[in-house]
Amino acid sequence: MILILSQEPKKRKLPAILAFLLLLAGGSYFVQTTLAADISINSGSVEFGQGIARTTTCDNAVLVTPLSRFVNAQGSGSHRFVGVSLSEIDSNSGKCSGKDFIIKAYSNSGSLVNLFSNGGQSYNSLRVYDNAGNFYLVSAGSEMDVISSGENPSADLSNTSFTVTFDTPMADADEVKFISVESTDHVDTGVIYYGSSSYQLVSNEISWQAAYLDITTPVDGQCKYRRNGQCGYFAAITSDAERQAVVSSVGDSEMWLGGSDIQEEGIWKWIDGPQFGTLFSAGYTNWAGGEPNDSGNEDALQTYSGTNTEWNDLPVGDGFHLKYLIEYSPDFRSRTNRLLPTYYDLGTTGPGGGRIFYYSASGFNCGSGFSATGSPTGGKCHYLEAAPRTWSGGAGDPTISWATNVNGNLVTSVTGARETAIGSGYKNSLAIEAQNGNVAASSAAVAARAYRGGSESDWYLPSKDELNELIINRVIADALEGYWSSSEGAADGAWDQGSNGNQGLARPGKQQTTPVRPIRAF
């Protein structure tokens, strides 16, 4: 693995003479390459940590500085060759911009020295790409990293610099006889560059939702897409210059970007990476005329193909399959925020210990007030979770009346308990719970509210539409009975649904006993 260290490395004096050695070698190794410098560091008075300027083809002179650090070991220690700095680089067009620097180290015998290890593999060379004063490391296969640049490369492109250091160095300093630095035309790896970011277009065409989950779902607790310590995120295009440099460079291709109004209709945000939560209204947009129009519940950001790569909104789910763009930045090395805290497949165990039986990518109103901010995380809810069949302590769901005779057939309705939509069952249940005389032993909603599976306190009796989803997915939810809903249909009746899918208004019938299954939304 390669890291960037900003502190001054420890120095060790070595006897060395700095000699500029022109290697006049034939063969394919030097095809389309030009030698920058060979720096001898093992026979004279120069120490690691000092630099030497040498002539290159892409520049008149660069300052090359080898770095070392003392590493303790049991019974002894050694100075390790831990990196190299190149400075005073001319990164103007026609000079080093668009070139790769190739850095190698050699032993006394002339053999290549392994510099660092990464993922169990050893590497004996570095390739660094100069993109107008922004430097990108090409190493460890196709991995890339922005490694460093001057404070403001665009201010003086004739004097730029970078430093590469290794957190897993492999060579002792006294093993290194000389370092070679070559410049060559940049090798196109399919990576796109702009500023300090690099970009990867994934050609697999999938839905926006699937792309979001592919990028953000961790693997073994780490970001799935990583490049030398950077965490890949759903790309955010925040300026027209970035759009022209990045999106337009991928050719005639429509793609997904990491923007959405899935949390609140009409409020578009960047939903991943260092721009997480940033409103479109606070910065750059490139909407096509008449967009976004939310025609058919459209909450995903898409770029049109063509010269202007304008934006459009499309549905997040299946129906539209596009390529998608991943961005890497030195400002984003781990993911602490996700649009959805965790992704659950239907039938898997939810945070409350029950089974997930419903998912909405766009989300739904929920919570005690049946609102767009009712979820446990303060936004819309996306999942419904059903309690286990043994939630009450028995072998199966208990049968309980909707209400006792005190509050049953002949009384006025429960104020606020006639909501039927998905997400509204919590509001209904609270209204029923608040009605005088309703207790857990004789009120389905109160019993559901008393459940504390997973230490969660937001369980409730499902609304009419939520119950319908539970019955539709009764096998994965292990909900094989007919159940009460929390939706009152009349003063003397409430909605229930049989295991065969038939819904009915039990009227009169609030006092009848019917199986009860708590659910929760999040």
XYZ file of C-alpha atoms in Angstrom:
522
model
C 0.000 0.000 0.000
C 1.179 3.542 -0.697
C 0.548 6.465 1.592
C 1.275 10.176 1.483
C 3.276 11.439 4.444
C 3.515 15.161 5.008
C 6.074 15.128 7.793
C 9.804 15.467 7.147
C 11.271 11.946 6.937
C 14.157 10.980 9.181
C 17.520 11.184 7.439
C 20.501 8.918 7.440
C 23.847 9.985 6.050
C 25.243 7.617 3.470
C 28.511 7.817 1.627
C 27.402 8.668 -1.902
C 28.381 10.331 -5.141
C 25.510 11.559 -7.247
C 26.231 10.585 -10.808
C 24.029 11.129 -13.805
C 24.222 7.855 -15.708
C 22.768 7.615 -19.188
C 21.610 4.040 -19.694
C 21.966 3.363 -23.383
C 20.043 0.143 -23.504
C 18.053 -1.293 -26.362
C 14.993 -3.472 -26.330
C 11.349 -2.903 -25.682
C 11.910 -1.713 -22.129
C 12.933 1.716 -23.386
C 10.456 1.948 -26.238
C 8.752 5.377 -26.069
C 10.599 6.251 -22.863
C 13.238 8.864 -22.203
C 15.633 8.622 -19.309
C 15.245 11.370 -16.743
C 18.037 10.586 -14.292
C 19.940 7.812 -12.572
C 20.973 8.970 -9.125
C 23.734 7.052 -7.361
C 23.323 7.218 -3.587
C 25.777 4.682 -2.212
C 29.303 6.086 -2.561
C 29.834 9.668 -1.511
C 28.790 12.441 0.866
C 25.104 12.888 0.053
C 22.440 11.623 2.438
C 18.926 10.316 1.991
C 16.639 13.302 2.246
C 18.806 15.511 0.043
C 17.998 16.104 -3.597
C 19.842 16.299 -6.886
C 18.735 18.179 -10.000
C 19.144 16.402 -13.303
C 18.130 17.065 -16.908
C 15.082 15.319 -18.320
C 13.451 15.280 -21.737
C 10.047 16.573 -20.538
C 11.758 19.218 -18.371
C 15.076 20.990 -18.147
C 15.637 19.873 -14.566
C 13.843 18.130 -11.732
C 14.925 17.758 -8.125
C 14.870 14.097 -7.053
C 15.005 13.362 -3.308
C 15.174 9.777 -1.944
C 13.652 9.293 1.521
C 14.521 6.910 4.361
C 13.202 6.086 7.822
C 14.681 4.085 10.689
C 12.622 0.967 11.425
C 13.063 -0.787 14.770
C 13.389 -4.549 14.866
C 13.993 -7.039 17.672
C 17.720 -6.982 18.488
C 18.494 -4.525 15.689
C 17.039 -2.036 13.287
C 17.652 -0.606 9.862
C 17.056 2.419 7.706
C 14.470 1.657 5.069
C 14.025 3.215 1.659
C 10.519 4.603 2.162
C 9.845 6.910 -0.762
C 10.917 9.578 -3.191
C 10.089 13.204 -3.960
C 10.233 14.938 -7.328
C 10.085 18.725 -7.375
C 10.753 21.693 -9.668
C 8.759 19.930 -12.403
C 7.522 21.888 -15.415
C 3.888 20.704 -15.722
C 2.964 22.964 -18.615
C 1.543 21.569 -21.841
C 4.382 20.497 -24.095
C 6.544 19.744 -21.087
C 5.661 17.156 -18.427
C 1.874 17.492 -18.429
C 0.485 14.330 -19.997
C 3.610 12.353 -19.158
C 4.228 9.473 -16.783
C 7.260 9.389 -14.494
C 8.581 5.855 -13.951
C 10.669 5.432 -10.803
C 12.826 2.382 -10.036
C 15.642 1.487 -7.645
C 18.623 -0.780 -8.325
C 21.050 -2.710 -6.122
C 24.859 -2.816 -6.344
C 24.554 -5.748 -8.746
C 22.260 -3.793 -11.041
C 19.149 -5.779 -10.084
C 15.794 -4.107 -9.542
C 14.932 -3.636 -5.858
C 11.412 -4.334 -4.570
C 10.060 -1.039 -3.261
C 6.836 -1.940 -1.439
C 4.189 -4.608 -1.034
C 0.449 -4.302 -1.499
C -2.112 -7.061 -1.074
C 0.598 -9.688 -0.731
C 2.315 -8.676 -3.975
C 5.710 -6.962 -4.308
C 6.332 -4.001 -6.641
C 9.666 -2.775 -7.999
C 8.530 0.354 -9.835
C 6.229 3.364 -9.584
C 4.399 5.163 -12.350
C 3.175 8.698 -11.644
C 0.994 10.619 -14.094
C 1.343 14.408 -14.396
C -2.015 15.920 -15.334
C -1.270 19.659 -15.456
C 0.305 19.687 -12.006
C -2.035 17.168 -10.422
C -0.183 13.910 -9.906
C -1.734 10.454 -9.904
C -0.049 7.268 -8.825
C -0.458 4.291 -11.165
C 0.668 1.226 -9.244
C -0.446 -2.092 -7.818
C -2.166 -3.086 -11.029
C -4.812 -0.572 -12.031
C -5.041 1.240 -8.707
C -4.780 5.006 -8.755
C -4.290 7.639 -6.142
C -3.823 11.377 -6.109
C -0.496 11.597 -4.326
C 0.290 15.276 -3.925
C 0.676 18.565 -5.692
C 1.745 22.099 -4.995
C -0.503 24.406 -2.985
C -1.932 25.823 -6.197
C -0.590 23.994 -9.249
C -2.424 26.256 -11.690
C -0.630 29.315 -10.299
C 2.820 28.160 -11.411
C 2.818 25.038 -13.534
C 6.533 25.464 -14.174
C 7.348 24.488 -10.576
C 5.249 21.569 -9.314
C 6.091 18.607 -7.105
C 4.948 15.307 -5.647
C 6.010 12.889 -2.918
C 5.320 9.165 -2.741
C 5.986 7.201 0.453
C 5.314 3.559 1.273
C 3.730 2.250 4.455
C 5.044 -1.236 3.616
C 8.620 -0.543 2.439
C 10.673 -3.575 1.421
C 14.233 -2.303 0.815
C 16.925 -1.268 3.287
C 18.478 2.047 2.341
C 21.937 0.519 1.965
C 20.559 -1.965 -0.592
C 19.803 0.869 -3.009
C 22.695 1.747 -5.343
C 20.870 4.166 -7.613
C 17.395 5.376 -8.522
C 16.209 5.775 -12.093
C 13.559 8.291 -13.114
C 12.173 8.123 -16.639
C 9.468 10.064 -18.439
C 7.162 8.570 -21.028
C 3.855 9.283 -22.719
C 0.984 8.570 -20.351
C -0.425 5.053 -20.514
C -4.211 5.256 -20.860
C -5.717 3.036 -18.157
C -9.312 4.088 -18.816
C -9.269 6.375 -15.777
C -10.545 9.936 -16.212
C -8.891 12.853 -14.425
C -9.993 16.260 -13.253
C -8.340 18.345 -10.559
C -7.462 16.139 -7.614
C -10.090 13.504 -8.494
C -10.021 10.454 -10.726
C -13.093 8.731 -12.172
C -14.094 5.244 -13.237
C -16.990 4.531 -15.600
C -18.589 1.165 -14.846
C -19.893 -0.216 -18.130
C -22.266 -2.743 -16.527
C -25.732 -1.283 -17.142
C -28.001 -1.520 -14.093
C -30.660 0.547 -12.322
C -29.719 3.631 -10.292
C -30.720 1.838 -7.103
C -28.531 -1.156 -7.967
C -25.636 1.156 -8.842
C -25.993 2.997 -5.537
C -25.999 -0.252 -3.606
C -23.071 -1.629 -5.605
C -20.963 1.427 -4.787
C -21.958 1.988 -1.163
C -22.532 -1.485 0.285
C -19.357 -2.378 2.232
C -17.380 -5.569 1.669
C -15.733 -6.991 4.798
C -16.350 -3.678 6.520
C -14.491 -1.700 3.833
C -15.467 0.322 0.785
C -15.974 -2.023 -2.143
C -14.239 0.309 -4.588
C -10.827 1.399 -3.291
C -7.691 2.817 -4.848
C -4.651 3.114 -2.612
C -6.593 4.193 0.446
C -9.298 6.198 -1.314
C -12.939 5.136 -1.144
C -14.872 5.201 -4.407
C -18.189 7.050 -4.280
C -21.133 7.801 -6.560
C -19.758 10.693 -8.621
C -20.785 14.306 -8.037
C -20.323 16.814 -10.879
C -20.165 20.242 -9.251
C -18.937 22.571 -12.013
C -19.198 22.948 -15.764
C -15.422 22.580 -16.077
C -15.655 19.228 -14.305
C -18.547 18.186 -16.558
C -16.566 18.989 -19.683
C -13.430 17.252 -18.428
C -15.142 14.152 -17.057
C -18.635 13.404 -18.327
C -17.992 14.550 -21.885
C -14.806 12.479 -22.099
C -16.597 9.133 -21.851
C -18.145 9.478 -25.283
C -21.722 9.083 -26.404
C -22.920 7.432 -23.216
C -25.781 8.029 -20.819
C -24.938 7.293 -17.205
C -26.056 7.558 -13.600
C -24.594 10.175 -11.249
C -24.840 10.285 -7.462
C -27.677 12.771 -7.130
C -31.249 12.140 -5.956
C -34.346 13.636 -4.357
C -35.303 10.251 -2.940
C -35.471 11.597 0.619
C -37.773 14.521 -0.158
C -39.438 15.162 -3.488
C -37.980 18.173 -5.268
C -35.030 18.551 -2.887
C -32.093 17.308 -4.944
C -28.864 16.422 -3.151
C -25.565 14.685 -3.734
C -25.968 11.466 -1.800
C -22.439 10.069 -1.435
C -18.805 11.025 -0.956
C -17.441 14.311 0.426
C -20.445 16.182 -1.037
C -22.936 14.004 0.902
C -26.057 16.031 1.687
C -25.051 19.068 -0.426
C -28.120 20.619 -2.051
C -28.150 21.180 -5.789
C -29.678 24.577 -5.059
C -26.407 25.569 -3.374
C -24.264 25.028 -6.456
C -23.953 23.849 -10.039
C -26.708 22.100 -12.017
C -27.049 21.154 -15.681
C -30.719 20.217 -16.056
C -32.166 19.869 -19.544
C -35.115 22.098 -20.379
C -38.214 21.101 -18.414
C -36.264 18.858 -16.060
C -36.541 17.576 -13.428
C -40.224 16.846 -13.935
C -40.783 13.789 -11.697
C -42.733 12.089 -14.466
C -43.448 8.714 -12.912
C -41.792 8.999 -9.499
C -38.364 9.954 -10.879
C -35.746 10.400 -8.158
C -32.453 9.416 -9.862
C -29.953 11.680 -11.641
C -29.079 10.694 -15.209
C -26.894 12.419 -17.804
C -28.033 12.539 -21.406
C -25.512 11.599 -24.071
C -24.220 14.253 -26.429
C -22.102 17.380 -26.303
C -23.843 19.094 -23.384
C -24.443 15.948 -21.282
C -27.486 17.596 -19.721
C -29.253 16.130 -16.700
C -32.562 14.309 -16.467
C -34.474 12.571 -13.693
C -35.485 8.901 -13.994
C -36.924 6.274 -11.623
C -34.434 4.693 -9.246
C -35.673 1.123 -9.700
C -35.782 -1.382 -12.522
C -36.902 -0.190 -15.930
C -33.928 1.987 -16.824
C -30.463 0.431 -16.906
C -27.403 2.650 -17.473
C -23.671 2.768 -16.863
C -22.573 4.611 -13.724
C -19.679 6.840 -12.682
C -17.467 6.332 -9.612
C -15.251 9.109 -8.276
C -12.102 8.915 -6.119
C -10.779 11.854 -4.123
C -8.111 12.367 -1.444
C -10.891 13.965 0.629
C -12.827 10.684 0.914
C -11.105 7.642 2.396
C -13.967 6.041 4.347
C -17.768 6.154 4.216
C -19.524 7.364 7.369
C -22.837 8.413 5.793
C -25.210 6.502 3.570
C -28.557 7.475 2.140
C -29.821 4.242 3.692
C -27.830 3.160 6.770
C -27.885 -0.503 5.699
C -29.363 -2.406 2.804
C -31.621 -5.378 3.536
C -32.891 -7.980 1.120
C -36.502 -9.094 1.496
C -36.724 -11.974 3.938
C -33.539 -11.061 5.806
C -33.414 -10.126 9.482
C -33.960 -6.460 10.237
C -32.607 -4.340 13.092
C -35.560 -5.289 15.301
C -34.960 -9.024 14.896
C -37.913 -9.512 12.531
C -38.057 -10.126 8.802
C -37.952 -7.464 6.096
C -41.071 -7.843 3.942
C -41.310 -4.544 2.062
C -38.864 -2.095 0.485
C -39.415 1.217 -1.304
C -36.439 2.833 -3.021
C -38.136 6.237 -3.116
C -39.286 5.965 0.488
C -42.593 6.694 2.188
C -43.963 8.908 4.942
C -43.873 7.231 8.312
C -43.419 7.727 12.041
C -45.716 9.021 14.733
C -46.859 11.933 12.573
C -46.892 10.046 9.264
C -44.438 12.538 7.758
C -41.454 12.737 5.396
C -39.163 13.068 8.426
C -40.647 10.226 10.459
C -37.932 7.591 10.081
C -35.477 6.824 12.907
C -32.852 8.708 10.876
C -35.029 11.761 10.283
C -36.099 11.193 6.670
C -38.515 8.962 4.832
C -38.741 5.281 5.661
C -37.745 2.632 3.132
C -38.409 -0.701 4.859
C -41.155 -2.559 6.710
C -40.126 -5.243 9.186
C -42.481 -7.856 10.677
C -41.988 -9.225 14.186
C -41.253 -12.975 14.503
C -44.226 -15.328 14.758
C -43.233 -15.998 18.388
C -43.160 -12.305 19.288
C -45.619 -12.642 22.183
C -43.806 -15.573 23.802
C -46.045 -18.320 22.418
C -45.639 -20.681 19.485
C -47.660 -18.453 17.179
C -49.384 -15.108 16.850
C -51.826 -14.320 19.676
C -55.469 -13.586 18.899
C -56.679 -10.320 20.411
C -59.718 -8.097 19.888
C -59.306 -4.788 18.070
C -61.026 -3.131 21.048
C -63.146 -4.236 23.984
C -66.873 -3.627 24.229
C -66.129 -0.476 26.188
C -64.611 1.007 23.067
C -66.072 -1.419 20.570
C -69.221 -1.537 18.542
C -71.322 1.236 19.940
C -68.855 4.069 20.563
C -67.547 6.850 18.383
C -64.530 6.132 16.248
C -60.947 6.548 17.350
C -59.830 9.996 16.307
C -56.912 9.737 13.871
C -57.053 5.971 13.281
C -58.461 5.819 9.760
C -55.219 6.153 7.804
C -54.686 3.301 5.345
C -51.464 4.159 3.476
C -48.132 2.425 3.831
C -46.314 4.045 6.728
C -49.448 5.271 8.520
C -49.938 2.338 10.900
C -47.766 3.922 13.597
C -49.969 7.025 13.678
C -53.129 4.873 13.834
C -51.702 2.738 16.634
C -50.776 5.738 18.766
C -54.325 7.081 18.416
C -55.801 3.730 19.463
C -53.351 3.460 22.353
C -54.381 6.917 23.557
C -58.098 6.073 23.651
C -59.258 5.551 27.211
C -59.864 1.914 28.119
C -57.656 0.243 25.532
C -55.072 -2.094 27.086
C -52.671 -4.688 25.689
C -54.773 -7.647 26.792
C -57.778 -6.550 24.753
C -56.474 -4.160 22.094
C -54.449 -5.395 19.136
C -52.741 -2.036 18.588
C -51.770 -1.621 22.250
C -50.337 -5.141 22.307
C -48.322 -4.421 19.157
C -47.051 -1.152 20.629
C -45.851 -2.973 23.746
C -43.507 -5.242 21.771
C -39.800 -4.394 22.171
C -38.026 -6.719 19.750
C -34.433 -5.660 19.109
C -34.856 -3.066 21.879
C -36.871 -1.011 19.376
C -39.832 0.936 20.734
C -41.537 1.836 17.458
C -43.466 -1.378 16.742
C -47.118 -0.952 15.812
C -50.173 -2.579 14.236
C -49.952 -2.318 10.424
C -52.294 -0.093 8.457
C -54.626 -1.581 5.850
C -52.096 -1.173 3.009
C -49.166 -2.303 5.140
C -51.107 -5.427 6.096
C -51.743 -6.091 2.421
C -47.971 -6.068 1.767
C -47.483 -8.389 4.730
C -49.991 -10.872 3.300
C -48.483 -10.611 -0.194
C -45.090 -11.493 1.301
C -46.493 -13.773 3.995
C -44.058 -16.613 3.252
C -40.855 -14.594 3.664
C -42.371 -12.821 6.683
C -43.546 -16.120 8.188
C -46.983 -14.527 8.554
C -49.371 -17.307 7.569
C -52.565 -16.197 9.359
C -55.150 -13.506 8.716
C -54.547 -10.360 10.811
C -55.980 -7.149 12.163
C -54.932 -3.833 10.647
C -54.868 -0.594 12.626
C -57.145 1.123 10.096
C -60.584 1.790 11.458
C -63.308 1.592 8.834
C -66.226 2.825 10.905
C -67.121 3.494 14.515
C -68.090 -0.140 14.900
C -65.610 -1.784 12.534
C -61.963 -2.123 11.501
C -60.144 -3.585 8.503
C -58.654 -7.056 8.592
C -57.225 -9.356 5.927
C -57.241 -13.115 5.538
C -54.299 -15.288 4.589
C -56.000 -15.763 1.199
C -55.501 -12.048 0.512
C -59.116 -10.999 0.966
C -59.554 -7.756 2.891
C -62.740 -7.030 4.773
C -64.280 -4.548 7.134
C -65.240 -6.381 10.308
C -68.480 -4.564 11.137
C -69.686 -4.866 13.739
C -66.731 -6.724 15.058
C -64.043 -4.725 16.840
C -64.541 -7.067 19.771
C -63.792 -10.247 17.785
C -60.410 -11.892 18.373
C -58.072 -12.063 15.365
C -54.316 -12.794 15.086
C -51.994 -9.829 15.630
C -48.560 -9.229 14.094
C -46.551 -6.084 14.975
C -44.468 -4.353 12.328
C -42.134 -1.362 12.258
C -40.971 1.070 9.569
C -37.489 2.494 9.105
